[in-house]
mmCIF file of C-alpha atoms and ligand atoms in Angstrom:
data_model
loop_
_atom_site.group_PDB
_atom_site.id
_atom_site.type_symbol
_atom_site.label_atom_id
_atom_site.label_comp_id
_atom_site.label_asym_id
_atom_site.label_seq_id
_atom_site.Cartn_x
_atom_site.Cartn_y
_atom_site.Cartn_z
ATOM 1 C CA MET A 1428 -0.233 0.078 -0.103
ATOM 2 C CA LYS A 1429 1.640 3.150 -1.109
ATOM 3 C CA PHE A 1430 1.033 6.747 0.083
ATOM 4 C CA ASP A 1431 2.144 10.361 -1.016
ATOM 5 C CA ILE A 1432 1.121 12.966 1.182
ATOM 6 C CA VAL A 1433 1.828 16.931 -0.154
ATOM 7 C CA THR A 1434 1.837 19.509 2.726
ATOM 8 C CA ILE A 1435 3.130 22.633 3.899
ATOM 9 C CA PHE A 1436 3.703 20.907 6.924
ATOM 10 C CA PRO A 1437 6.474 17.930 6.053
ATOM 11 C CA ARG A 1438 8.149 17.696 9.715
ATOM 12 C CA MET A 1439 5.035 17.764 11.154
ATOM 13 C CA VAL A 1440 3.579 14.546 8.973
ATOM 14 C CA ALA A 1441 7.195 12.786 8.867
ATOM 15 C CA ALA A 1442 6.720 13.131 13.212
ATOM 16 C CA GLY A 1443 3.050 11.211 12.690
ATOM 17 C CA LEU A 1444 4.301 8.408 11.158
ATOM 18 C CA ALA A 1445 7.432 7.810 12.948
ATOM 19 C CA GLU A 1446 6.449 5.463 15.878
ATOM 20 C CA GLY A 1447 4.150 3.033 16.564
ATOM 21 C CA VAL A 1448 1.650 0.889 14.294
ATOM 22 C CA VAL A 1449 2.518 2.055 10.812
ATOM 23 C CA SER A 1450 6.119 2.701 11.651
ATOM 24 C CA ARG A 1451 6.273 -0.619 11.445
ATOM 25 C CA GLY A 1452 4.543 -1.921 8.573
ATOM 26 C CA ILE A 1453 6.781 0.833 6.183
ATOM 27 C CA ASP A 1454 10.306 -0.608 8.288
ATOM 28 C CA GLN A 1455 8.067 -3.750 7.338
ATOM 29 C CA GLY A 1456 7.535 -2.512 3.780
ATOM 30 C CA LEU A 1457 4.152 -3.343 4.594
ATOM 31 C CA VAL A 1458 3.103 1.146 3.444
ATOM 32 C CA ASP A 1459 5.082 2.992 1.770
ATOM 33 C CA VAL A 1460 4.428 6.598 2.637
ATOM 34 C CA ALA A 1461 6.446 9.572 0.376
ATOM 35 C CA VAL A 1462 5.317 13.447 2.409
ATOM 36 C CA HIS A 1463 5.693 16.248 -0.410
ATOM 37 C CA ASP A 1464 6.833 19.750 0.730
ATOM 38 C CA LEU A 1465 4.176 21.994 -1.114
ATOM 39 C CA ARG A 1466 5.972 25.174 -1.691
ATOM 40 C CA ASP A 1467 8.928 22.778 -3.393
ATOM 41 C CA TYR A 1468 5.883 23.450 -6.266
ATOM 42 C CA THR A 1469 5.732 26.793 -5.758
ATOM 43 C CA ALA A 1470 6.755 28.771 -8.921
ATOM 44 C CA ASP A 1471 8.148 32.842 -7.525
ATOM 45 C CA ARG A 1472 11.039 33.230 -5.582
ATOM 46 C CA HIS A 1473 8.812 33.237 -2.222
ATOM 47 C CA ARG A 1474 7.734 29.861 -2.266
ATOM 48 C CA SER A 1475 3.895 30.945 -2.016
ATOM 49 C CA VAL A 1476 1.310 28.639 -1.707
ATOM 50 C CA ASP A 1477 -1.051 31.367 -1.251
ATOM 51 C CA ASP A 1478 -3.363 34.369 -2.419
ATOM 52 C CA VAL A 1479 -5.821 36.288 -1.850
ATOM 53 C CA PRO A 1480 -10.024 35.141 -2.636
ATOM 54 C CA TYR A 1481 -11.592 36.316 -5.906
ATOM 55 C CA GLY A 1482 -14.316 38.313 -4.721
ATOM 56 C CA GLY A 1483 -12.533 39.166 -1.506
ATOM 57 C CA GLY A 1484 -13.340 38.113 2.085
ATOM 58 C CA PRO A 1485 -11.104 37.457 4.955
ATOM 59 C CA GLY A 1486 -7.928 35.264 5.089
ATOM 60 C CA MET A 1487 -5.755 33.379 2.158
ATOM 61 C CA VAL A 1488 -7.172 30.476 -0.109
ATOM 62 C CA MET A 1489 -4.354 28.074 -1.846
ATOM 63 C CA LYS A 1490 -4.008 28.759 -4.775
ATOM 64 C CA PRO A 1491 -4.126 24.879 -7.413
ATOM 65 C CA GLU A 1492 -1.206 25.245 -9.734
ATOM 66 C CA PRO A 1493 0.941 23.937 -7.144
ATOM 67 C CA LEU A 1494 -0.937 21.360 -5.794
ATOM 68 C CA ALA A 1495 -2.146 20.325 -9.556
ATOM 69 C CA ARG A 1496 2.035 20.135 -9.841
ATOM 70 C CA ALA A 1497 2.341 18.550 -7.060
ATOM 71 C CA VAL A 1498 0.232 15.792 -7.933
ATOM 72 C CA ASP A 1499 1.233 15.605 -12.005
ATOM 73 C CA ASP A 1500 5.442 14.477 -10.449
ATOM 74 C CA ILE A 1501 3.736 11.953 -8.706
ATOM 75 C CA ARG A 1502 2.003 10.480 -11.504
ATOM 76 C CA ALA A 1503 5.426 10.111 -13.199
ATOM 77 C CA ARG A 1504 7.758 9.118 -10.477
ATOM 78 C CA ARG A 1505 5.809 7.167 -8.535
ATOM 79 C CA GLY A 1506 2.523 5.516 -10.310
ATOM 80 C CA ALA A 1507 -1.030 6.853 -11.986
ATOM 81 C CA PRO A 1508 -3.380 6.709 -7.687
ATOM 82 C CA ASP A 1509 -6.150 5.123 -7.697
ATOM 83 C CA ALA A 1510 -7.742 8.217 -5.454
ATOM 84 C CA VAL A 1511 -6.217 11.515 -4.822
ATOM 85 C CA ILE A 1512 -8.406 12.496 -1.831
ATOM 86 C CA LEU A 1513 -8.548 15.795 -0.197
ATOM 87 C CA LEU A 1514 -8.548 16.393 3.605
ATOM 88 C CA SER A 1515 -11.616 19.415 4.057
ATOM 89 C CA PRO A 1516 -14.117 19.722 7.383
ATOM 90 C CA GLN A 1517 -16.293 19.234 2.953
ATOM 91 C CA GLY A 1518 -16.080 16.360 2.366
ATOM 92 C CA ARG A 1519 -17.727 12.816 2.613
ATOM 93 C CA ARG A 1520 -17.370 11.847 6.063
ATOM 94 C CA PHE A 1521 -13.914 9.418 7.273
ATOM 95 C CA THR A 1522 -15.415 5.496 8.081
ATOM 96 C CA GLN A 1523 -14.482 2.843 8.902
ATOM 97 C CA ALA A 1524 -15.926 1.574 5.965
ATOM 98 C CA GLU A 1525 -14.275 4.145 3.849
ATOM 99 C CA ALA A 1526 -11.269 3.001 5.570
ATOM 100 C CA ALA A 1527 -11.759 -0.249 4.144
ATOM 101 C CA ARG A 1528 -12.187 0.393 1.107
ATOM 102 C CA LEU A 1529 -8.713 2.529 1.086
ATOM 103 C CA SER A 1530 -6.744 -0.208 2.076
ATOM 104 C CA ARG A 1531 -8.037 -2.314 -1.350
ATOM 105 C CA LEU A 1532 -5.955 0.122 -3.299
ATOM 106 C CA GLU A 1533 -2.833 -0.103 -4.545
ATOM 107 C CA HIS A 1534 -1.836 3.857 -4.166
ATOM 108 C CA VAL A 1535 -3.232 6.774 -2.615
ATOM 109 C CA VAL A 1536 -2.734 10.765 -2.364
ATOM 110 C CA LEU A 1537 -4.169 12.792 0.726
ATOM 111 C CA LEU A 1538 -3.683 15.977 -0.595
ATOM 112 C CA CYS A 1539 -3.720 19.085 3.266
ATOM 113 C CA GLY A 1540 -5.718 21.951 3.142
ATOM 114 C CA ARG A 1541 -4.258 25.345 5.024
ATOM 115 C CA TYR A 1542 -5.727 28.638 5.397
ATOM 116 C CA GLU A 1543 -8.991 29.357 4.558
ATOM 117 C CA GLY A 1544 -9.694 26.624 2.360
ATOM 118 C CA VAL A 1545 -8.572 25.458 -1.488
ATOM 119 C CA ASP A 1546 -9.288 26.575 -4.098
ATOM 120 C CA ASP A 1547 -12.152 24.675 -5.546
ATOM 121 C CA ARG A 1548 -10.477 23.322 -8.686
ATOM 122 C CA VAL A 1549 -8.623 21.564 -6.767
ATOM 123 C CA ARG A 1550 -11.712 19.582 -5.343
ATOM 124 C CA THR A 1551 -13.092 19.142 -9.298
ATOM 125 C CA ALA A 1552 -10.438 18.890 -11.286
ATOM 126 C CA VAL A 1553 -7.196 17.711 -9.532
ATOM 127 C CA ALA A 1554 -8.636 15.001 -6.178
ATOM 128 C CA THR A 1555 -11.265 12.209 -7.277
ATOM 129 C CA ASP A 1556 -12.473 12.004 -3.823
ATOM 130 C CA GLU A 1557 -12.624 14.936 -0.365
ATOM 131 C CA LEU A 1558 -13.022 13.241 2.443
ATOM 132 C CA SER A 1559 -13.318 15.409 6.038
ATOM 133 C CA ILE A 1560 -12.633 13.359 9.739
ATOM 134 C CA GLY A 1561 -15.405 14.752 11.780
ATOM 135 C CA ASP A 1562 -17.555 17.678 12.067
ATOM 136 C CA TYR A 1563 -14.809 20.158 14.125
ATOM 137 C CA VAL A 1564 -12.246 22.023 12.053
ATOM 138 C CA LEU A 1565 -8.672 21.255 12.289
ATOM 139 C CA SER A 1566 -6.523 23.962 11.267
ATOM 140 C CA GLY A 1567 -5.610 21.614 8.337
ATOM 141 C CA GLY A 1568 -5.354 18.431 6.962
ATOM 142 C CA GLU A 1569 -2.116 16.643 8.291
ATOM 143 C CA LEU A 1570 -3.672 15.243 11.104
ATOM 144 C CA ALA A 1571 -6.785 14.727 8.890
ATOM 145 C CA ALA A 1572 -4.443 12.696 6.532
ATOM 146 C CA LEU A 1573 -2.360 11.414 9.771
ATOM 147 C CA VAL A 1574 -5.758 9.907 10.560
ATOM 148 C CA VAL A 1575 -6.597 8.456 7.150
ATOM 149 C CA VAL A 1576 -2.643 6.685 6.762
ATOM 150 C CA ASP A 1577 -3.615 5.886 9.961
ATOM 151 C CA ALA A 1578 -6.526 3.823 10.556
ATOM 152 C CA VAL A 1579 -5.750 2.295 6.194
ATOM 153 C CA SER A 1580 -2.775 1.730 6.959
ATOM 154 C CA ARG A 1581 -3.521 -0.990 10.069
ATOM 155 C CA LEU A 1582 -6.109 -3.116 7.507
ATOM 156 C CA VAL A 1583 -3.325 -4.105 5.840
ATOM 157 C CA PRO A 1584 -2.096 -7.307 5.811
ATOM 158 C CA GLY A 1585 0.575 -8.180 8.048
ATOM 159 C CA VAL A 1586 0.610 -4.073 9.855
ATOM 160 C CA VAL A 1587 -1.082 -5.418 12.870
ATOM 161 C CA GLY A 1588 0.861 -8.416 14.263
ATOM 162 C CA ASP A 1589 -3.682 -9.906 15.407
ATOM 163 C CA ALA A 1590 -5.141 -10.659 12.711
ATOM 164 C CA GLN A 1591 -8.120 -11.138 14.938
ATOM 165 C CA SER A 1592 -7.528 -8.011 16.863
ATOM 166 C CA VAL A 1593 -8.753 -6.150 14.116
ATOM 167 C CA GLU A 1594 -11.536 -8.149 13.163
ATOM 168 C CA GLU A 1595 -12.852 -8.392 16.250
ATOM 169 C CA GLU A 1596 -12.436 -4.672 17.188
ATOM 170 C CA SER A 1597 -14.833 -1.577 17.722
ATOM 171 C CA PHE A 1598 -16.627 -1.150 13.999
ATOM 172 C CA SER A 1599 -15.131 -3.671 12.658
ATOM 173 C CA ARG A 1600 -18.462 -5.186 12.632
ATOM 174 C CA GLY A 1601 -20.396 -1.713 12.923
ATOM 175 C CA LEU A 1602 -20.450 -2.601 16.973
ATOM 176 C CA LEU A 1603 -18.900 -1.058 19.174
ATOM 177 C CA ASP A 1604 -16.111 -2.408 21.620
ATOM 178 C CA TYR A 1605 -17.244 -4.623 24.120
ATOM 179 C CA PRO A 1606 -14.863 -3.476 27.469
ATOM 180 C CA HIS A 1607 -11.488 -5.609 28.327
ATOM 181 C CA TYR A 1608 -10.131 -5.938 31.654
ATOM 182 C CA THR A 1609 -6.108 -6.840 32.512
ATOM 183 C CA ARG A 1610 -4.467 -8.304 36.672
ATOM 184 C CA PRO A 1611 -5.692 -6.429 39.345
ATOM 185 C CA PRO A 1612 -8.458 -8.402 40.020
ATOM 186 C CA GLU A 1613 -9.898 -6.199 42.022
ATOM 187 C CA PHE A 1614 -8.952 -1.990 41.069
ATOM 188 C CA ALA A 1615 -10.120 0.829 42.402
ATOM 189 C CA GLY A 1616 -13.229 -1.441 44.140
ATOM 190 C CA GLN A 1617 -14.393 -3.209 41.899
ATOM 191 C CA ARG A 1618 -13.733 -6.325 40.284
ATOM 192 C CA VAL A 1619 -13.438 -7.594 37.194
ATOM 193 C CA PRO A 1620 -16.844 -8.837 36.017
ATOM 194 C CA ALA A 1621 -16.947 -13.166 37.167
ATOM 195 C CA VAL A 1622 -17.370 -15.084 34.019
ATOM 196 C CA LEU A 1623 -13.625 -13.299 32.978
ATOM 197 C CA LEU A 1624 -11.706 -15.370 34.772
ATOM 198 C CA SER A 1625 -14.536 -18.299 34.469
ATOM 199 C CA GLY A 1626 -12.030 -20.483 31.837
ATOM 200 C CA HIS A 1627 -15.437 -20.505 30.328
ATOM 201 C CA HIS A 1628 -14.709 -20.101 27.056
ATOM 202 C CA GLU A 1629 -18.070 -19.867 25.381
ATOM 203 C CA GLU A 1630 -20.113 -17.044 28.360
ATOM 204 C CA VAL A 1631 -16.872 -15.672 28.121
ATOM 205 C CA ARG A 1632 -17.638 -15.047 24.043
ATOM 206 C CA ARG A 1633 -21.814 -14.422 24.759
ATOM 207 C CA TRP A 1634 -20.761 -12.388 27.203
ATOM 208 C CA ARG A 1635 -18.220 -9.673 25.534
ATOM 209 C CA LYS A 1636 -21.515 -10.193 22.236
ATOM 210 C CA LYS A 1637 -23.980 -8.925 24.235
ATOM 211 C CA THR A 1638 -22.193 -6.287 26.549
ATOM 212 C CA ALA A 1639 -20.696 -4.771 22.869
ATOM 213 C CA LEU A 1640 -24.483 -4.668 21.854
ATOM 214 C CA ARG A 1641 -25.255 -3.264 24.883
ATOM 215 C CA ARG A 1642 -23.755 -0.502 24.843
ATOM 216 C CA THR A 1643 -23.500 -0.328 21.657
ATOM 217 C CA LEU A 1644 -27.693 0.612 22.400
ATOM 218 C CA GLU A 1645 -27.075 2.986 24.709
ATOM 219 C CA ARG A 1646 -24.150 5.063 23.318
ATOM 220 C CA ARG A 1647 -25.064 4.243 19.313
ATOM 221 C CA PRO A 1648 -28.073 3.336 18.429
ATOM 222 C CA GLU A 1649 -27.734 4.062 14.801
ATOM 223 C CA LEU A 1650 -24.944 2.412 14.699
ATOM 224 C CA LEU A 1651 -28.034 -0.853 14.784
ATOM 225 C CA THR A 1652 -29.716 0.565 11.494
ATOM 226 C CA SER A 1653 -27.097 -0.367 9.415
ATOM 227 C CA ALA A 1654 -25.323 -2.988 11.324
ATOM 228 C CA ALA A 1655 -25.437 -6.655 9.382
ATOM 229 C CA LEU A 1656 -27.003 -8.544 13.104
ATOM 230 C CA ASP A 1657 -26.591 -12.518 13.100
ATOM 231 C CA ASP A 1658 -29.657 -14.259 14.009
ATOM 232 C CA GLU A 1659 -27.606 -14.644 18.375
ATOM 233 C CA GLU A 1660 -26.967 -11.070 17.590
ATOM 234 C CA ARG A 1661 -30.431 -10.313 17.466
ATOM 235 C CA ALA A 1662 -31.713 -12.445 19.656
ATOM 236 C CA MET A 1663 -29.338 -11.044 22.701
ATOM 237 C CA LEU A 1664 -31.117 -7.774 21.542
ATOM 238 C CA GLU A 1665 -34.247 -9.117 21.965
ATOM 239 C CA GLU A 1666 -33.439 -10.337 25.404
ATOM 240 C CA ILE A 1667 -31.834 -6.489 26.102
ATOM 241 C CA ARG A 1668 -34.217 -5.050 25.309
ATOM 242 C CA LYS A 1669 -36.197 -7.008 27.432
ATOM 243 C CA GLU A 1670 -34.117 -7.072 30.396
ATOM 244 C CA GLN A 1671 -34.459 -2.059 29.776
ATOM 245 C CA GLU A 1672 -38.331 -2.974 30.534
ATOM 246 C CA ARG A 1673 -38.679 -4.908 33.505
ATOM 247 C CA GLU A 1674 -35.532 -2.262 34.720
ATOM 248 C CA PRO A 1675 -34.998 0.884 33.102
HETATM 249 N N1 LIG B 1099 -9.272 20.254 7.654
HETATM 250 C C1 LIG B 1099 -9.828 21.432 8.550
HETATM 251 N N2 LIG B 1099 -10.910 20.501 8.944
HETATM 252 C C2 LIG B 1099 -10.781 18.972 8.411
HETATM 253 C C3 LIG B 1099 -11.378 18.355 9.051
HETATM 254 N N3 LIG B 1099 -12.075 17.709 10.534
HETATM 255 N N4 LIG B 1099 -11.532 16.450 8.494
HETATM 256 C C4 LIG B 1099 -10.388 16.773 7.322
HETATM 257 N N5 LIG B 1099 -9.486 17.506 6.879
HETATM 258 C C5 LIG B 1099 -10.129 18.635 7.849
#
């Protein structure tokens, strides 16, 4: 899986790639990330990446040409990308399903916007997708690009050592995760649920599934409408609803 990230803050992006799961994936040759300084694609003495907005108003707008030149250069030197993604709060929401879709591609370019905005012709003429990581405004797309690289890389086979942990975790099946515990058996006056100490694998499995469903129902009920539940899960959900009717 190959990523190219175009930014005016290459050191900020490099720092975010230097440790953890993505860094290990890079060391293992499973993920290839190249970071490009947008100023290397400017044409003037001041290496300008922004200009005043047509129509007036506050702030500056990122110019289209440096971003377009950067993508042309990436295409020439690193091959044609499968997607060119502009990170912006106006984009489609980046979700686990979107991460899974991107993890099946071979080459993704990420364009980080800055300032008040990016000339809209970057979206229409250079990018293939526009993604937002959430309903809040960051000061630039750099952190968003790192979020995308992290979430996508860990779905690339081999990057996360234990493939089962990726499959079972929160959101991979559209549900929240079950709670986790380790030693000691009692902490802050709270005991680890007895079933987890019982050694009954089948009961542990059922407890985890049901607890994940209960959490999802209580905290994020809207996720249940799109989750693909199996027969056991539908039955458990019915049990939980009945339990809640008994003691709301
Ligand atoms: N740039 C600024 N805010 C952003 C967001 N929420 N998602 C993606 N890119 C951004």
